Each structure stands twice: as structure tokens, then as C-alpha cells.
CSV table of C-alpha atoms in Angstrom, one decimal:
chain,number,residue,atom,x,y,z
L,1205,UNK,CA,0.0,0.0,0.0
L,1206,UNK,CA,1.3,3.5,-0.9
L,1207,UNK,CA,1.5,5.4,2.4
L,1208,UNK,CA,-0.7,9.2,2.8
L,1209,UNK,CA,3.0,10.6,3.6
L,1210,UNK,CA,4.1,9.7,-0.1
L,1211,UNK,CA,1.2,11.0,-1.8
L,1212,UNK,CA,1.0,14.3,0.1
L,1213,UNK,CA,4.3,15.3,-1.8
L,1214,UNK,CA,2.2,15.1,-5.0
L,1215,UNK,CA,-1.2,17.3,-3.4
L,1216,UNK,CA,0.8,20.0,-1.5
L,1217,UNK,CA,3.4,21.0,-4.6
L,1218,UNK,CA,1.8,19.1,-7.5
L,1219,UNK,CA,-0.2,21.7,-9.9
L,1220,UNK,CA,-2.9,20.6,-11.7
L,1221,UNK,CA,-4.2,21.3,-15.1
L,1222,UNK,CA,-8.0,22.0,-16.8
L,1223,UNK,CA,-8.3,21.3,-20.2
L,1224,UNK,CA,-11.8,22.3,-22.0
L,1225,UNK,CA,-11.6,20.2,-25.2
L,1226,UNK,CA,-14.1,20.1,-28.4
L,1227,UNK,CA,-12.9,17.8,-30.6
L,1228,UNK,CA,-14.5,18.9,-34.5
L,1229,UNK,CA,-11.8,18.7,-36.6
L,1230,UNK,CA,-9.4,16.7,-35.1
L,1231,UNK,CA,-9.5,13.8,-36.4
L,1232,UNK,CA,-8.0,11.2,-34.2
L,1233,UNK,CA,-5.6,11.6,-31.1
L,1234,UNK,CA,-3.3,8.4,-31.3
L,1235,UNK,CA,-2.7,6.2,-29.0
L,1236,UNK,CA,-0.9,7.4,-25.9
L,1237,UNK,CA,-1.0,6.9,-22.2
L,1238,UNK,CA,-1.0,9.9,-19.9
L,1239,UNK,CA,2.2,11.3,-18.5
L,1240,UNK,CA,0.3,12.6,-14.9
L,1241,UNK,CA,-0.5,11.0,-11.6
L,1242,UNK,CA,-3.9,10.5,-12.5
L,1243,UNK,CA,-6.0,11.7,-15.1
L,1244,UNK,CA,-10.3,12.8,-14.6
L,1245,UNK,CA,-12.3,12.9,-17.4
L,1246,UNK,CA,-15.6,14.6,-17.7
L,1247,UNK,CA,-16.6,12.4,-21.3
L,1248,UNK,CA,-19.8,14.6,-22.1
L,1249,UNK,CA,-22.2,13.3,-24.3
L,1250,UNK,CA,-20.6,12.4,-28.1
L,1251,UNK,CA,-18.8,8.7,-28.3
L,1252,UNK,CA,-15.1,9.1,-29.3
L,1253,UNK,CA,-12.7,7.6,-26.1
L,1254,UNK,CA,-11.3,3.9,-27.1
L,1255,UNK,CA,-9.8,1.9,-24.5
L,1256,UNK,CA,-6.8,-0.7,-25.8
L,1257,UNK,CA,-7.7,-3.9,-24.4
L,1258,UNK,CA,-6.9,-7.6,-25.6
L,1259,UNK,CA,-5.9,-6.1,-29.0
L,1260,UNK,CA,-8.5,-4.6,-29.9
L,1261,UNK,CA,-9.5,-1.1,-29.6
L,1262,UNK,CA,-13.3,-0.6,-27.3
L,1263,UNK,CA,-15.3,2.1,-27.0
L,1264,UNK,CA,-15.2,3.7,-23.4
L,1265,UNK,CA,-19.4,3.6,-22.6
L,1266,UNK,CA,-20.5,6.9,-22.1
L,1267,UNK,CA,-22.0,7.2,-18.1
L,1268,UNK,CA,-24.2,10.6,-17.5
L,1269,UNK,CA,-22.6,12.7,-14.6
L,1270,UNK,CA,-19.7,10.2,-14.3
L,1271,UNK,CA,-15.9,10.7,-14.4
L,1272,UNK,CA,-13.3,8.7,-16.3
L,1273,UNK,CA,-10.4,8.0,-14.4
L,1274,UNK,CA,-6.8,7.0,-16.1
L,1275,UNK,CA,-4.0,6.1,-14.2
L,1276,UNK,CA,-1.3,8.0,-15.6
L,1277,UNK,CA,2.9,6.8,-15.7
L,1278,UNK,CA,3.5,8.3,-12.8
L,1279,UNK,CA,1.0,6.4,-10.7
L,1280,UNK,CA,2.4,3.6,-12.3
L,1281,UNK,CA,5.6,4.1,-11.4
L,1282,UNK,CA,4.9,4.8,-7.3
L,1283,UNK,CA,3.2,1.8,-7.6
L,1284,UNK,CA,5.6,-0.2,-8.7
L,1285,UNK,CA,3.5,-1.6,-11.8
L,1286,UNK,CA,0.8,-3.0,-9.4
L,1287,UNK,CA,-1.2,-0.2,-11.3
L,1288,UNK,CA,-0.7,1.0,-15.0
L,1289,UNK,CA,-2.5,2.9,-17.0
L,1290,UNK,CA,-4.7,2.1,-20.2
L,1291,UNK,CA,-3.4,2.7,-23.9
L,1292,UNK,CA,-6.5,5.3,-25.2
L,1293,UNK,CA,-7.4,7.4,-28.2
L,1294,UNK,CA,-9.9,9.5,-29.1
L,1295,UNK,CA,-11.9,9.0,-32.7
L,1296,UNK,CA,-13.5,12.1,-33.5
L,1297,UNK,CA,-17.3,12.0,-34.4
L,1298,UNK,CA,-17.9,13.4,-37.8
L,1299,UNK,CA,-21.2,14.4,-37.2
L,1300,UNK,CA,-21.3,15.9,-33.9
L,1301,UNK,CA,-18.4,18.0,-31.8
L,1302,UNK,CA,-16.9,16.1,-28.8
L,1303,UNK,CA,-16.5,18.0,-25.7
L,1304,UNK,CA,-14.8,17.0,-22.8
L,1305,UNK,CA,-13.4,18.6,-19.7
L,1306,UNK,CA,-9.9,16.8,-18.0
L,1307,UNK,CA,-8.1,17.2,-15.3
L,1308,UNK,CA,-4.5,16.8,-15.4
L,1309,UNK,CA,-2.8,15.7,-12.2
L,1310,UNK,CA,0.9,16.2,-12.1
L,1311,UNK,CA,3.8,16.6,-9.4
L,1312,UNK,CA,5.8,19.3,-9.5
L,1313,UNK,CA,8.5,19.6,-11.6
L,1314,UNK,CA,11.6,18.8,-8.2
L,1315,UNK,CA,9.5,16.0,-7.1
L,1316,UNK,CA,11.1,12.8,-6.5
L,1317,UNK,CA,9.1,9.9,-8.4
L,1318,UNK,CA,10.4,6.3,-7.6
L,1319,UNK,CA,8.7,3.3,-6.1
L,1320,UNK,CA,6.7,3.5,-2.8
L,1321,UNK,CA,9.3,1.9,-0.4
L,1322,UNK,CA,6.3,0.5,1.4
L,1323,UNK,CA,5.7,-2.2,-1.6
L,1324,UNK,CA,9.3,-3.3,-2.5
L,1325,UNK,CA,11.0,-5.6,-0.5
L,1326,UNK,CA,13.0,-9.0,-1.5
L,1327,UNK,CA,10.9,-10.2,-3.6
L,1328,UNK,CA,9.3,-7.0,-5.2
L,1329,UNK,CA,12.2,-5.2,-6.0
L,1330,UNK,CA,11.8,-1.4,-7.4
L,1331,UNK,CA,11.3,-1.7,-11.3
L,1332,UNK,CA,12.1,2.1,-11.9
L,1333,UNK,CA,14.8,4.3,-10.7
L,1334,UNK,CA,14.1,7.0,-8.7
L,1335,UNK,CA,14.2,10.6,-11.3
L,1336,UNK,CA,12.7,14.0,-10.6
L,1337,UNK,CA,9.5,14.5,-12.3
L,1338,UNK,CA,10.9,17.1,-14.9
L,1339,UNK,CA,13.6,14.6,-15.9
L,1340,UNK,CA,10.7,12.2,-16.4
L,1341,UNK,CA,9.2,14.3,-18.6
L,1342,UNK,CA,11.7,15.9,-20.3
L,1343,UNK,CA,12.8,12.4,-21.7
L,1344,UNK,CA,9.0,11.4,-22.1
L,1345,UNK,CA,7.9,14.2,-24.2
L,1346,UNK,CA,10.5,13.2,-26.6
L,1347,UNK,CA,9.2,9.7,-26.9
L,1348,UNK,CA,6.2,9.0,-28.1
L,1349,UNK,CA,3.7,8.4,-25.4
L,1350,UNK,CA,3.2,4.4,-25.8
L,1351,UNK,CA,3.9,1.4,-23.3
L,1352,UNK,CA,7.3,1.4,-24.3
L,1353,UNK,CA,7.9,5.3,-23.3
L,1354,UNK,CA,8.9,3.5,-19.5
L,1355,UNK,CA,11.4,1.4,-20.6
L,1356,UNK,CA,14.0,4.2,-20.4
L,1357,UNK,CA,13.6,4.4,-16.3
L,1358,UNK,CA,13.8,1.1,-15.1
L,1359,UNK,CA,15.8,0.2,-12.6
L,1360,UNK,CA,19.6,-1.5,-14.0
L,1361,UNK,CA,18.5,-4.1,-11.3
L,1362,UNK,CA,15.7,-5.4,-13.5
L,1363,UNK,CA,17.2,-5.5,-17.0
């Protein structure tokens, strides 16, 4: 279990980021994972999120009043891979606008983001080094943002 004490470096000098989104023209957002701590998604009412599950690419059902929530790579990493986050796109709907509201969660850019020390031990050693969030993202933004943009920060203990 991730302890309060690691996550309250992430609420007290993470930022966060609101995104209002119409989606018209777009076309199609590949396929990515997010680069946050979590990501909230208010879907609205037009069709257009695809989740990437047992090869195949599903439509993400549309809930009135409910929130999508996708664990981003750094989640993933605190957790050590016990949690990782869903490959998603967004198909734009020719017919009707898409509109969408997220929420971007991030640390802040001197934050330390390794695994929780409260789930490695001997057998569950860390599978990612410990970098500061803007490293992370530096070297992220210049990969594309697939399952294979963590490979780069494992730890050299589990190559």
C-alpha cells in the first residue's frame, strides 16, 4: 500500500491542469497513455474515447454525470506496476463536436518519483529508478507516449 505521507508530496506542490476540449476537426488523437499521476475525465455526451484492451480497440461507454479516471505513468511508477494505466485514443465523431473537460494531475516539476518503499522488499524489488518528475518528462515528451515510453527508467536491477 502506498502510504498518505508519499502521496501528500504530489497534493501539496503538484499543480494541476483543466483542459476544455471540443474535438471537431481533429480527427483522431493516437494512441498514448498519460504522463500525470492520475488523469479525470468529464466524457460529455458524443462517443469518441477507445480503450486498448486484448488487442482490440473498445469504446469507453458513455455514463451521465460520471468521471473517467486514467492512471497515468507516474502512478504507475509509485506503484511499482501493481497499477498501469490504459493505452486510449480519441476518434473524432464526424457528425457531432466532442466536448470533454480533463483534469490533469501532475507533481511538481523537483518531485522525486520512484517506487513507494512501502511495496518493494525482496521479492518485489523497485522496477524504476528514482528521477525527478521534470527529468521524467523531459525524456518522455521526446518519446512518443506508448507502453514502451517506461522502458528508459527502469531500474539497471531489472534488465
Amino acid at each position: 500500500m502506498v502510504t498518505c505521507k508519499e502521496f501528500k508530496k504530489f497534493k501539496r506542490y503538484g499543480r494541476n491542469s483543466v483542459f476544455y476540449n471540443q474535438y471537431a476537426d481533429l480527427g483522431r488523437i493516437p494512441k498514448h497513455r498519460d504522463p500525470t499521476v492520475i488523469t479525470i475525465l468529464l466524457q460529455g455526451d458524443v462517443h469518441g474515447l477507445q480503450a486498448f484492451k486484448d488487442s482490440e480497440w473498445i469504446g469507453v461507454e458513455l455514463l451521465p454525470h460520471a468521471f473517467v479516471v486514467n492512471i497515468g505513468y507516474v502512478l504507475q511508477i509509485v506503484s511499482n506496476d501493481k497499477l498501469k494505466g490504459a493505452d486510449h485514443r480519441v476518434v473524432a465523431n464526424s457528425s457531432h463536436a466532442r466536448t470533454t473537460i480533463s483534469v490533469f494531475m501532475y507533481p511538481s516539476s523537483e518531485t522525486l518519483i520512484e517506487p513507494s518503499k512501502s511495496l518493494l522488499n525482496a521479492s518485489n524489488p523497485p522496477i524504476y529508478r528514482a528521477l525527478k518528475f521534470k527529468d521524467f518528462q523531459n525524456e518522455f515528451l521526446s518519446k512518443a507516449a506508448d507502453a514502451e515510453a517506461l522502458h528508459q527508467f527502469k531500474s539497471s536491477t531489472t534488465d
